[in-house]
PDB file of C-alpha atoms in Angstrom:
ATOM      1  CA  UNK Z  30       5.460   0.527   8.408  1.00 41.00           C
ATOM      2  CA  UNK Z  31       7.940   1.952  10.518  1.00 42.00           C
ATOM      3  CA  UNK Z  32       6.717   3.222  14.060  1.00 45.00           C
ATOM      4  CA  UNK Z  33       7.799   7.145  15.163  1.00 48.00           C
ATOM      5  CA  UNK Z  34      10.458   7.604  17.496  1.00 47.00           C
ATOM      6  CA  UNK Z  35      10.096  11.127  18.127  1.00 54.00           C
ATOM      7  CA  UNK Z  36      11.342  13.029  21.118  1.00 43.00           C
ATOM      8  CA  UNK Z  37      11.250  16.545  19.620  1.00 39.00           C
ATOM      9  CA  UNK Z  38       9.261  18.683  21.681  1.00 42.00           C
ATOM     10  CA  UNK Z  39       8.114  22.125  20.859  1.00 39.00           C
ATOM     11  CA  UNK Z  40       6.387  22.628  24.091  1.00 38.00           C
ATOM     12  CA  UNK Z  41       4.589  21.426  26.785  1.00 38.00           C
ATOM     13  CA  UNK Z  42       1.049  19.051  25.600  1.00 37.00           C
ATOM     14  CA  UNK Z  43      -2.032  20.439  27.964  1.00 45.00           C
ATOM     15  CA  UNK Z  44      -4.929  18.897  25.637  1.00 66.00           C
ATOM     16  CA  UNK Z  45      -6.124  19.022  22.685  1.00 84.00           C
ATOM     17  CA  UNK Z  46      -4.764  21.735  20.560  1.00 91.00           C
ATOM     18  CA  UNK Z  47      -5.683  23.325  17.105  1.00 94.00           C
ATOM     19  CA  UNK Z  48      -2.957  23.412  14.566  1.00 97.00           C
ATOM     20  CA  UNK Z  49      -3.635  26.317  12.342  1.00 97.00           C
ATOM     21  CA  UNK Z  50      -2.075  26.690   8.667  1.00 96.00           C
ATOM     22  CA  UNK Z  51      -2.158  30.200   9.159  1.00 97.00           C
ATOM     23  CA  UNK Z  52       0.127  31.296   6.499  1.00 94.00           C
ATOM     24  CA  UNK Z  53      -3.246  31.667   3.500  1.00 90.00           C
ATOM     25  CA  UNK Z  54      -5.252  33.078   6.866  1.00 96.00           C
ATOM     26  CA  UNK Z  55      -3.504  35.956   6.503  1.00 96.00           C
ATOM     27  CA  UNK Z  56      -2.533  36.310   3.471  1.00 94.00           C
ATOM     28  CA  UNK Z  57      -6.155  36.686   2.342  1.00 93.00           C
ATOM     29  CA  UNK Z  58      -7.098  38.680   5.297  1.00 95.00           C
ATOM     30  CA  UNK Z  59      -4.327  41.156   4.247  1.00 93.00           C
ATOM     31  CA  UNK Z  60      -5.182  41.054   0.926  1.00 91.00           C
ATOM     32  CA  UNK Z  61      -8.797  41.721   1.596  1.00 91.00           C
ATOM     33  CA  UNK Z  62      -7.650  44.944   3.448  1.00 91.00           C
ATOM     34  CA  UNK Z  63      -6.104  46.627   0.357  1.00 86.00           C
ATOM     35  CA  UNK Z  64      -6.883  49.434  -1.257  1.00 88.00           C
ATOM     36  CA  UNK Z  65      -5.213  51.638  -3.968  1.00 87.00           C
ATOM     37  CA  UNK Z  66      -5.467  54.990  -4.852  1.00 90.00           C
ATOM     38  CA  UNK Z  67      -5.013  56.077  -8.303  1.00 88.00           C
ATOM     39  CA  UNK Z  68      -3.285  59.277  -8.399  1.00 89.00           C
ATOM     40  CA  UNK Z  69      -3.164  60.107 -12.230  1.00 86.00           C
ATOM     41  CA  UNK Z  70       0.312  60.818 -14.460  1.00 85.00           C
ATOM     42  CA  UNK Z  71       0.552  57.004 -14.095  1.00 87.00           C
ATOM     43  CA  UNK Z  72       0.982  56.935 -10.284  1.00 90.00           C
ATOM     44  CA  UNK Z  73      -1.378  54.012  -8.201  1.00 86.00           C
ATOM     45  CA  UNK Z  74      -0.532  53.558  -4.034  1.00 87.00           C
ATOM     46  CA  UNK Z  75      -1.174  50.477  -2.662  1.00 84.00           C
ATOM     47  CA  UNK Z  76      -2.778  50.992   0.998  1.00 85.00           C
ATOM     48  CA  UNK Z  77      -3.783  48.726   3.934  1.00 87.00           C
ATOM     49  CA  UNK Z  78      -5.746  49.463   7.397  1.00 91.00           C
ATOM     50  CA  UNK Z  79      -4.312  47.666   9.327  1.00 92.00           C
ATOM     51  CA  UNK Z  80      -6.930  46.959  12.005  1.00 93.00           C
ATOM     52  CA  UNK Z  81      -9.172  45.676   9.320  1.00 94.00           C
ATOM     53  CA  UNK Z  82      -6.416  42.916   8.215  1.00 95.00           C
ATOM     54  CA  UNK Z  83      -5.959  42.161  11.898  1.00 96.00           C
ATOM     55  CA  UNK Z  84     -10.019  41.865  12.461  1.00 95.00           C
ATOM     56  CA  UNK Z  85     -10.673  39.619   9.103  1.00 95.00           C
ATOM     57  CA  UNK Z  86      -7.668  37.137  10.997  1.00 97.00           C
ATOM     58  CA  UNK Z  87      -9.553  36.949  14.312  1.00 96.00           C
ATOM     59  CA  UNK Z  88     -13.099  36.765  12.645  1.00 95.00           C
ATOM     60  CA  UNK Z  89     -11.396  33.502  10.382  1.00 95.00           C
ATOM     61  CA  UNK Z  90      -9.884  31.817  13.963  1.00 95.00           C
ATOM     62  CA  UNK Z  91     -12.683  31.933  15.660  1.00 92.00           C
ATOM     63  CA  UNK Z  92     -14.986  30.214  12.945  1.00 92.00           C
ATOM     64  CA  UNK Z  93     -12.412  27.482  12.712  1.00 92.00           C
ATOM     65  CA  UNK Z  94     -12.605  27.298  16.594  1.00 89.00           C
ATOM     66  CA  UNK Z  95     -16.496  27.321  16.092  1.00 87.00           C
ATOM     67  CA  UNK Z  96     -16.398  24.173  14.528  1.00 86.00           C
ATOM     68  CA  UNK Z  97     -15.820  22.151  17.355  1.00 81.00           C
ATOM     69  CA  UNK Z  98     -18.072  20.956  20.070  1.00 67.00           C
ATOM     70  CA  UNK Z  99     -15.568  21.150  22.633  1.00 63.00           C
ATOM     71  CA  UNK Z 100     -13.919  23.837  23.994  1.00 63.00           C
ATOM     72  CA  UNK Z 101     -10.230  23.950  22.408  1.00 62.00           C
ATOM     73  CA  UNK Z 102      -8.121  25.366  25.633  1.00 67.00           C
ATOM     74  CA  UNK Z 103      -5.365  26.514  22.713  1.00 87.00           C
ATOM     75  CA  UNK Z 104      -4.466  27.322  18.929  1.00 93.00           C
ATOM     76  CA  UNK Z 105      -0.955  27.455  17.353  1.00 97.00           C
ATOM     77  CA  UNK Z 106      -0.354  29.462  14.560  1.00 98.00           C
ATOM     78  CA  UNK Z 107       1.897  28.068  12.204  1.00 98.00           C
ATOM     79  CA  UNK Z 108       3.915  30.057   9.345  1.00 97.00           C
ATOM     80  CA  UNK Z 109       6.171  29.336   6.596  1.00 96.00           C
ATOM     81  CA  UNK Z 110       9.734  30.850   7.095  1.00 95.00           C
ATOM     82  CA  UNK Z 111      11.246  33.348   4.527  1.00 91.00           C
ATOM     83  CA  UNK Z 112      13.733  30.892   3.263  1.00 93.00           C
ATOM     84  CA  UNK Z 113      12.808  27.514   2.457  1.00 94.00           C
ATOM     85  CA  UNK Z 114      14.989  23.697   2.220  1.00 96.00           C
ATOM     86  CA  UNK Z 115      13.232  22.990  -1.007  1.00 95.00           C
ATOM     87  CA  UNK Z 116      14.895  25.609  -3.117  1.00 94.00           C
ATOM     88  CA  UNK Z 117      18.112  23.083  -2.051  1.00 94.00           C
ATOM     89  CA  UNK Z 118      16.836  20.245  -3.667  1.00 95.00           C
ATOM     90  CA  UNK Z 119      15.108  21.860  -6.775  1.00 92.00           C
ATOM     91  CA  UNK Z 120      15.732  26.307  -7.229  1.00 92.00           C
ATOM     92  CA  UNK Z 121      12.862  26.381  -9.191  1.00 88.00           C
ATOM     93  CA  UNK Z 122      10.218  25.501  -6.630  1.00 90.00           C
ATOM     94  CA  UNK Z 123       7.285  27.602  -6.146  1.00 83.00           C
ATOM     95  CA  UNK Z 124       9.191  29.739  -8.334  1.00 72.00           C
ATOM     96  CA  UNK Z 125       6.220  31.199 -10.092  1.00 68.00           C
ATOM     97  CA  UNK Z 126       5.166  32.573  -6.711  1.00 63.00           C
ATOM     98  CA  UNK Z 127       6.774  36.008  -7.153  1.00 62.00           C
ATOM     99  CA  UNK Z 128       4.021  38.136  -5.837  1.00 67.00           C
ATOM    100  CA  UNK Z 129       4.581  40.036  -2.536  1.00 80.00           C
ATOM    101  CA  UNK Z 130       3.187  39.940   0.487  1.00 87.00           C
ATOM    102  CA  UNK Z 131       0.130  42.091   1.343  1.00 90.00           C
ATOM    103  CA  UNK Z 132       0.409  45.085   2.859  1.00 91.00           C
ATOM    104  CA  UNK Z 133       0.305  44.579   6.552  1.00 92.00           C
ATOM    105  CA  UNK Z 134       1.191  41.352   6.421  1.00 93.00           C
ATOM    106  CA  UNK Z 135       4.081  40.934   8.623  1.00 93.00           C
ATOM    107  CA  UNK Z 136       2.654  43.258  11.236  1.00 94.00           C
ATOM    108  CA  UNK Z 137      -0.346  40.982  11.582  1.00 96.00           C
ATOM    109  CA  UNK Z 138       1.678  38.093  12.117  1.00 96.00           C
ATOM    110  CA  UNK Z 139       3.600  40.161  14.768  1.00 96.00           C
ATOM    111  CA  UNK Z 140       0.333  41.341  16.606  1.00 96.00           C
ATOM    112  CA  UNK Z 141      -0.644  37.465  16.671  1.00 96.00           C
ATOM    113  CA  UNK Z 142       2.357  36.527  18.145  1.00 96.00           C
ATOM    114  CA  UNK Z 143       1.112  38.627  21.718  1.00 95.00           C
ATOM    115  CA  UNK Z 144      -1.987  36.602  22.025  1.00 94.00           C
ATOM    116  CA  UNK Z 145      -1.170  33.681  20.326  1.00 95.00           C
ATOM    117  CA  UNK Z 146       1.758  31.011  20.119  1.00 95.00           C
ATOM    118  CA  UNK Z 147       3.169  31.248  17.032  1.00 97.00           C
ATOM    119  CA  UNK Z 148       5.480  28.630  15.513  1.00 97.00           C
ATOM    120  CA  UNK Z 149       7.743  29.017  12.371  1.00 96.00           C
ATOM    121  CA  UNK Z 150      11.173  26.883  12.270  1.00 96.00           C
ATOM    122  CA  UNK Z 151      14.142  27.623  10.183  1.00 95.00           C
ATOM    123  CA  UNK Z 152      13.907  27.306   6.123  1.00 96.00           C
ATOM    124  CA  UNK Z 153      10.652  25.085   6.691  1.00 97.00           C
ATOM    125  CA  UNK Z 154       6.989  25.900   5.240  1.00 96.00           C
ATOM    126  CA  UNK Z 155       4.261  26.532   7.389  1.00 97.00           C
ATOM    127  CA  UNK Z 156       2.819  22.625   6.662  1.00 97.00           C
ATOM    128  CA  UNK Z 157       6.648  20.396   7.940  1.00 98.00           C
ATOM    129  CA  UNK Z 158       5.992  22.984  10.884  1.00 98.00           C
ATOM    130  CA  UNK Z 159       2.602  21.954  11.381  1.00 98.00           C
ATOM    131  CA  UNK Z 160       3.531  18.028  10.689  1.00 98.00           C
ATOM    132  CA  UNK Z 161       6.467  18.153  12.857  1.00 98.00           C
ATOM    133  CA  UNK Z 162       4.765  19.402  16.003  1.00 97.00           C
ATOM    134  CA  UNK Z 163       1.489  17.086  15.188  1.00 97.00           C
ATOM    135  CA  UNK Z 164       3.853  13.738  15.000  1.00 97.00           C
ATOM    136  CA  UNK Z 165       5.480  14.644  18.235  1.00 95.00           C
ATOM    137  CA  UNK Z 166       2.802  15.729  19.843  1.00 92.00           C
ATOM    138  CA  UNK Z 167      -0.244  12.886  18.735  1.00 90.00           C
ATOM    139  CA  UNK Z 168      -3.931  13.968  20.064  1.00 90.00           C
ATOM    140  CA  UNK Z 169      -4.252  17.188  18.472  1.00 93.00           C
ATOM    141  CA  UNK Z 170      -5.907  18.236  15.346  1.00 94.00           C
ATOM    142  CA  UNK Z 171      -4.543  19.590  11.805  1.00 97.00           C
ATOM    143  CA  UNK Z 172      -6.501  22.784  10.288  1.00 96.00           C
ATOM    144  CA  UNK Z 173      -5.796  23.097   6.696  1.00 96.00           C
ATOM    145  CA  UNK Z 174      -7.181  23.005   3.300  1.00 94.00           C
ATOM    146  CA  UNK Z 175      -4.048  21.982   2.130  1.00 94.00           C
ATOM    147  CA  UNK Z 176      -4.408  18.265   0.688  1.00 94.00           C
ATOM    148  CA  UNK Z 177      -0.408  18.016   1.068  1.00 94.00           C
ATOM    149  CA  UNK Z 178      -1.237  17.603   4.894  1.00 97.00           C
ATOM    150  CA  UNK Z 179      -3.130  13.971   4.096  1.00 97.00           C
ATOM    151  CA  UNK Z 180       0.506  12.719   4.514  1.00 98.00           C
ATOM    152  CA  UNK Z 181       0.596  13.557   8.109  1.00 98.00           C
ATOM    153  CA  UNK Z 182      -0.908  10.429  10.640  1.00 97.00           C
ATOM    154  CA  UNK Z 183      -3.517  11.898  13.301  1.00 96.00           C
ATOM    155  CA  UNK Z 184      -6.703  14.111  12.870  1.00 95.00           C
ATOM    156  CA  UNK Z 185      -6.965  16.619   9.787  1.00 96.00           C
ATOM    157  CA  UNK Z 186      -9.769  19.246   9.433  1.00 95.00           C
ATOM    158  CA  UNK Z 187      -9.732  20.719   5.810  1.00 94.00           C
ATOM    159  CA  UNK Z 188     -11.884  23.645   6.726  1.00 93.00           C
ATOM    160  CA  UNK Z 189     -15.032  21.552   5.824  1.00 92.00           C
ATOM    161  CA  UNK Z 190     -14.826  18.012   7.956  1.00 92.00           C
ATOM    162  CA  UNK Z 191     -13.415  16.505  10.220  1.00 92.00           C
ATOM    163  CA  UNK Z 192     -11.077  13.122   9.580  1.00 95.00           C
ATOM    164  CA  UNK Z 193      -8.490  10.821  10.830  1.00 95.00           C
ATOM    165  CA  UNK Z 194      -5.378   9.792   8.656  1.00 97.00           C
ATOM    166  CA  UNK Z 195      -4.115   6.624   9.679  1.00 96.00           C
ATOM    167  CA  UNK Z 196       0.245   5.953   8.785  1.00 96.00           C
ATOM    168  CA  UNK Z 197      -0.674   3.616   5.854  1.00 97.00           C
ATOM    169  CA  UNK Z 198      -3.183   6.323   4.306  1.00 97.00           C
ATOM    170  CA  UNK Z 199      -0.476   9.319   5.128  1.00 97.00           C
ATOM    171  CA  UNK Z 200       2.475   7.107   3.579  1.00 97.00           C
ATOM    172  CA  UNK Z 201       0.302   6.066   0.597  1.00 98.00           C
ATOM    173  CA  UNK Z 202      -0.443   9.536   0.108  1.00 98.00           C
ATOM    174  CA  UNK Z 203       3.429  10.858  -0.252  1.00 98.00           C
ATOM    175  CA  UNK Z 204       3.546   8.318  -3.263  1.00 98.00           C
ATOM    176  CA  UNK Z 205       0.709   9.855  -4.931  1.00 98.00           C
ATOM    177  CA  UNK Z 206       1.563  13.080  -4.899  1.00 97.00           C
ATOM    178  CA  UNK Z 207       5.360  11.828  -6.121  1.00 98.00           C
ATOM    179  CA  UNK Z 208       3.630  10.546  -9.079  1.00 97.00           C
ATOM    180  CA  UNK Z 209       1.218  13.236  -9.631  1.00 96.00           C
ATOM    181  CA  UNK Z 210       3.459  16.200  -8.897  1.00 93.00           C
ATOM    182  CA  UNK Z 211       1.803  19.794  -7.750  1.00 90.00           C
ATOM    183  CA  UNK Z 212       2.093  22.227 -10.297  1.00 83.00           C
ATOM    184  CA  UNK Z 213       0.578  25.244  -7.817  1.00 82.00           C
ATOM    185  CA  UNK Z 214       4.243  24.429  -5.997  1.00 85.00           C
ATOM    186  CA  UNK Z 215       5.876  23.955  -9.276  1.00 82.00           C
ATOM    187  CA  UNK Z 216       7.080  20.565  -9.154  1.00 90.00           C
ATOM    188  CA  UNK Z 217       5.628  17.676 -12.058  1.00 90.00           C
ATOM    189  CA  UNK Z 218       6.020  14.602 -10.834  1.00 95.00           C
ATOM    190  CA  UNK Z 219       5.463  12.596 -13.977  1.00 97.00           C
ATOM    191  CA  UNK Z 220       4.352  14.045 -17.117  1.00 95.00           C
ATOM    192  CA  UNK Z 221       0.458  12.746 -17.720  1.00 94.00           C
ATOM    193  CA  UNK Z 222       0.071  11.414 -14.551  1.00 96.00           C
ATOM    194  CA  UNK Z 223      -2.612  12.745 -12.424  1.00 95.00           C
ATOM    195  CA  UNK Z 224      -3.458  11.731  -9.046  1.00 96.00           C
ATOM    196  CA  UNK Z 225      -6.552   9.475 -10.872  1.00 96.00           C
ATOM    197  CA  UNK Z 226      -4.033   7.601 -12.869  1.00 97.00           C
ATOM    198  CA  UNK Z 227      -1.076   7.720  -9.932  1.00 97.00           C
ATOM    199  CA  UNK Z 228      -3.879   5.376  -7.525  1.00 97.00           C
ATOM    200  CA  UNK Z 229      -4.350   3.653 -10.601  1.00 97.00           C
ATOM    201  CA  UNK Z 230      -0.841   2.541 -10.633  1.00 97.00           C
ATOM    202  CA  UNK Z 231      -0.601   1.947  -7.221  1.00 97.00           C
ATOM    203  CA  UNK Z 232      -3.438  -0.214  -7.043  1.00 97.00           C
ATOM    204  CA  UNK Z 233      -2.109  -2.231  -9.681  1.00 96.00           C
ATOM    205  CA  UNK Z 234       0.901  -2.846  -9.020  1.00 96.00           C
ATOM    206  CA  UNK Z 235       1.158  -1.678  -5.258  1.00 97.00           C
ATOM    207  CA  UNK Z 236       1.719   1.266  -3.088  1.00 98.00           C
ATOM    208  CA  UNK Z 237       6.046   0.242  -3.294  1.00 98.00           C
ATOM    209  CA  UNK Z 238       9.312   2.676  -4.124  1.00 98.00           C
ATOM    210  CA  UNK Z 239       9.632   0.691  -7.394  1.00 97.00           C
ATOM    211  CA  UNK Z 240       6.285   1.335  -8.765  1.00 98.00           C
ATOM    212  CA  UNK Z 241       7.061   5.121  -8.560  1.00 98.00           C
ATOM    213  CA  UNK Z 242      10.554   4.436  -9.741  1.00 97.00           C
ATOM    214  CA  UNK Z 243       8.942   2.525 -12.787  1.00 97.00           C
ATOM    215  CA  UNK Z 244       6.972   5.141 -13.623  1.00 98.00           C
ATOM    216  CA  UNK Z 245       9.051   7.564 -13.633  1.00 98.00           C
ATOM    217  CA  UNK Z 246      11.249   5.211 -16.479  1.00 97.00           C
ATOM    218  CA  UNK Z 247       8.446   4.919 -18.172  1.00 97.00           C
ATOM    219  CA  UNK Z 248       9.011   8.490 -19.245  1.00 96.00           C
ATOM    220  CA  UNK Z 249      12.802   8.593 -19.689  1.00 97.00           C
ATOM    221  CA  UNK Z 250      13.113  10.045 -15.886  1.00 97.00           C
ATOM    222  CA  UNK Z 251      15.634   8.626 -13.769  1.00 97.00           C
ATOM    223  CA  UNK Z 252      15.395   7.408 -10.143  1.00 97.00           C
ATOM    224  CA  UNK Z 253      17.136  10.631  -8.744  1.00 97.00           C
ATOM    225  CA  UNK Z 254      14.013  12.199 -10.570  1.00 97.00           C
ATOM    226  CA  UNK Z 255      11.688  10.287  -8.649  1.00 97.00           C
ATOM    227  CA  UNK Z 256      13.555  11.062  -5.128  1.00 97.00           C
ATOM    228  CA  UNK Z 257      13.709  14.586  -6.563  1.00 97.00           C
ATOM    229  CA  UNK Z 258      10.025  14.830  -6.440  1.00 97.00           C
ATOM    230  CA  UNK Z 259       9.649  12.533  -3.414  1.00 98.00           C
ATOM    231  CA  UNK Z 260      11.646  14.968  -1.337  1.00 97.00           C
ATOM    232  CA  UNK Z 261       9.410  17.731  -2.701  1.00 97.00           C
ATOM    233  CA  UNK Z 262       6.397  16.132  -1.980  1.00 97.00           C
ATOM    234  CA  UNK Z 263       7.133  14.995   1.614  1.00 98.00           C
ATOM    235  CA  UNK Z 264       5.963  16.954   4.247  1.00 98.00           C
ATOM    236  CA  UNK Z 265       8.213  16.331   7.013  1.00 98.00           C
ATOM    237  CA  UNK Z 266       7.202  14.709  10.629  1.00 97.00           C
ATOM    238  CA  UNK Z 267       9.250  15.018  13.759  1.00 96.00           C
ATOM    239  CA  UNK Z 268      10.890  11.748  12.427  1.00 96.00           C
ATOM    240  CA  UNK Z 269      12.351  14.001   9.158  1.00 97.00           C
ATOM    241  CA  UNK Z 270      13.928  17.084  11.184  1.00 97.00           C
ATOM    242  CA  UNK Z 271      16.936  17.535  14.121  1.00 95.00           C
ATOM    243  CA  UNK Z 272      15.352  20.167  16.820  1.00 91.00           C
ATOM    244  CA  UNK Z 273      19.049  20.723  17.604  1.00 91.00           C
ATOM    245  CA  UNK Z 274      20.942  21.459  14.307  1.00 92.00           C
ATOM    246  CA  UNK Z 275      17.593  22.384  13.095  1.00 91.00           C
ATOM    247  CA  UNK Z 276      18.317  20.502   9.830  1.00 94.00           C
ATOM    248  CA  UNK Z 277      15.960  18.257   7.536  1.00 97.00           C
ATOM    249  CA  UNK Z 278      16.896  15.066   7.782  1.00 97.00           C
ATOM    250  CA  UNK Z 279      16.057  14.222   3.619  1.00 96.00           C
ATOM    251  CA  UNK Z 280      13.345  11.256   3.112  1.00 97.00           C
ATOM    252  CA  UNK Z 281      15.324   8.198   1.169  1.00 96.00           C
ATOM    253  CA  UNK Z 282      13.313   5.405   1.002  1.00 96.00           C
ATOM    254  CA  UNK Z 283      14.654   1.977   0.712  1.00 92.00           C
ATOM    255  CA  UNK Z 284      14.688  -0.068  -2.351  1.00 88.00           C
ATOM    256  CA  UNK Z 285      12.232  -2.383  -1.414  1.00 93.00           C
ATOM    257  CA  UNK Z 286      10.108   0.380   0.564  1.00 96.00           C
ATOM    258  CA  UNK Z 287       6.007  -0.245   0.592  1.00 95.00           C
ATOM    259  CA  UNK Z 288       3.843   2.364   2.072  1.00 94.00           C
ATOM    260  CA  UNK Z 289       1.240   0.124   2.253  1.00 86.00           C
ATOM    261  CA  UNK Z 290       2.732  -2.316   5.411  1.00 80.00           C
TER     262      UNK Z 290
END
């Protein structure tokens, strides 16, 4: 497999840092915070405190910090922009995911941002951020329950353990989720396949660009649909993005590609 190159450099390494998905941190905490008044004659306010919200995100960061036995000198928050590359590839993605914000919800991010760092790059989600900056910079650990993030090489908390993806595993990973699609983001890889079936595959007839491209065949799908999905599934390491044009650089694999070497 192909070693990184990277040279992108969001800021200076001074130990071990904790990368926090901290997009759904909020979000919930925001969420939690809500209120509504129902003022008869078919008139309900929405309300927030925001102090509450703000609390419920500091009480959540400091249980993930908790978790460690050694003391973690920094966190980085990490949050998905407004605008996001995918909707280039395919406008439909997460397209079910109409519902606002939370009240409060942007002024909690802006509060973090004068006590913590807080990353979010141009049209990327909170995870190619999180990816980007843990490829670059190798030693520090991943903190999200997203399983999307067992593409990235390094150390991963999910909220409950503790592990360590190795390239093969992360690569192998991508391909799975090609096959087995994510319907919360509103991509379906291909049609019956499940991630059960995708390792079955895989296993059978190896972890390679063609299997997925056979698959895909299999149910009249072309090989554009397969990169389609490939490109949705990939979450992007510093190896995938230009810090300078601030650009994704898009994932095409070649034809006789193997994750597994």
């Amino acid at each position: 497999m192909e070693q990184a190159t990277c040279t992108f450099r969001l800021g200076e390494l001074l130990g071990l840092k904790l990368l926090i998905d901290a997009d759904f941190i909020v979000y919930k905490s925001c969420a939690g915070a809500e209120d509504e008044i129902d003022w008869g004659d078919d008139v309900i306010t929405v309300i927030s405190k925001f102090s509450e919200a703000y609390k419920n995100v500091v009480r959540d960061l400091t249980k993930i910090k908790a978790e460690f036995m050694w003391d973690v000198p920094e966190m980085i928050l990490f949050f998905s922009d407004s605008r996001n590359f995918r909707k280039k590839i395919y406008p439909d993605y997460k397209g079910h995911r109409n519902r606002k914000k939370p009240c409060g919800y942007r002024r909690v991010i802006t509060e973090l941002g004068k006590n913590y760092e807080v990353i979010r790059l141009p049209e990327l989600e909170a995870d190619d951020a999180m990816g980007i900056y843990a490829t670059a910079h190798e030693g520090n650990v991943i903190c999200s329950p997203d399983k999307d993030m067992r593409q990235i090489p390094g150390k991963l908390f999910d909220m409950k353990e503790l592990t360590t993806i190795d390239p093969i595993e992360g690569a192998k990973w991508h391909l799975i989720q090609t096959l087995s699609g994510d319907q919360t983001d509103g991509y379906s890889g291909v049609p019956g396949i499940g991630i059960k079936r995708a390792v079955a595959l895989f296993e059978e007839d190896g972890y390679t660009w063609q299997t997925v491209v056979k698959a895909f065949k299999a149910k009249d799908l072309t090989e554009e649909d397969a990169l389609i999905n490939a490109r949705l599934a990939k979450i992007l390491t510093c190896n995938d993005y230009d810090p300078i044009q601030h650009t994704v650089i898009p994932w095409t694999p070649a034809s006789d590609y193997r994750a597994d070497s």
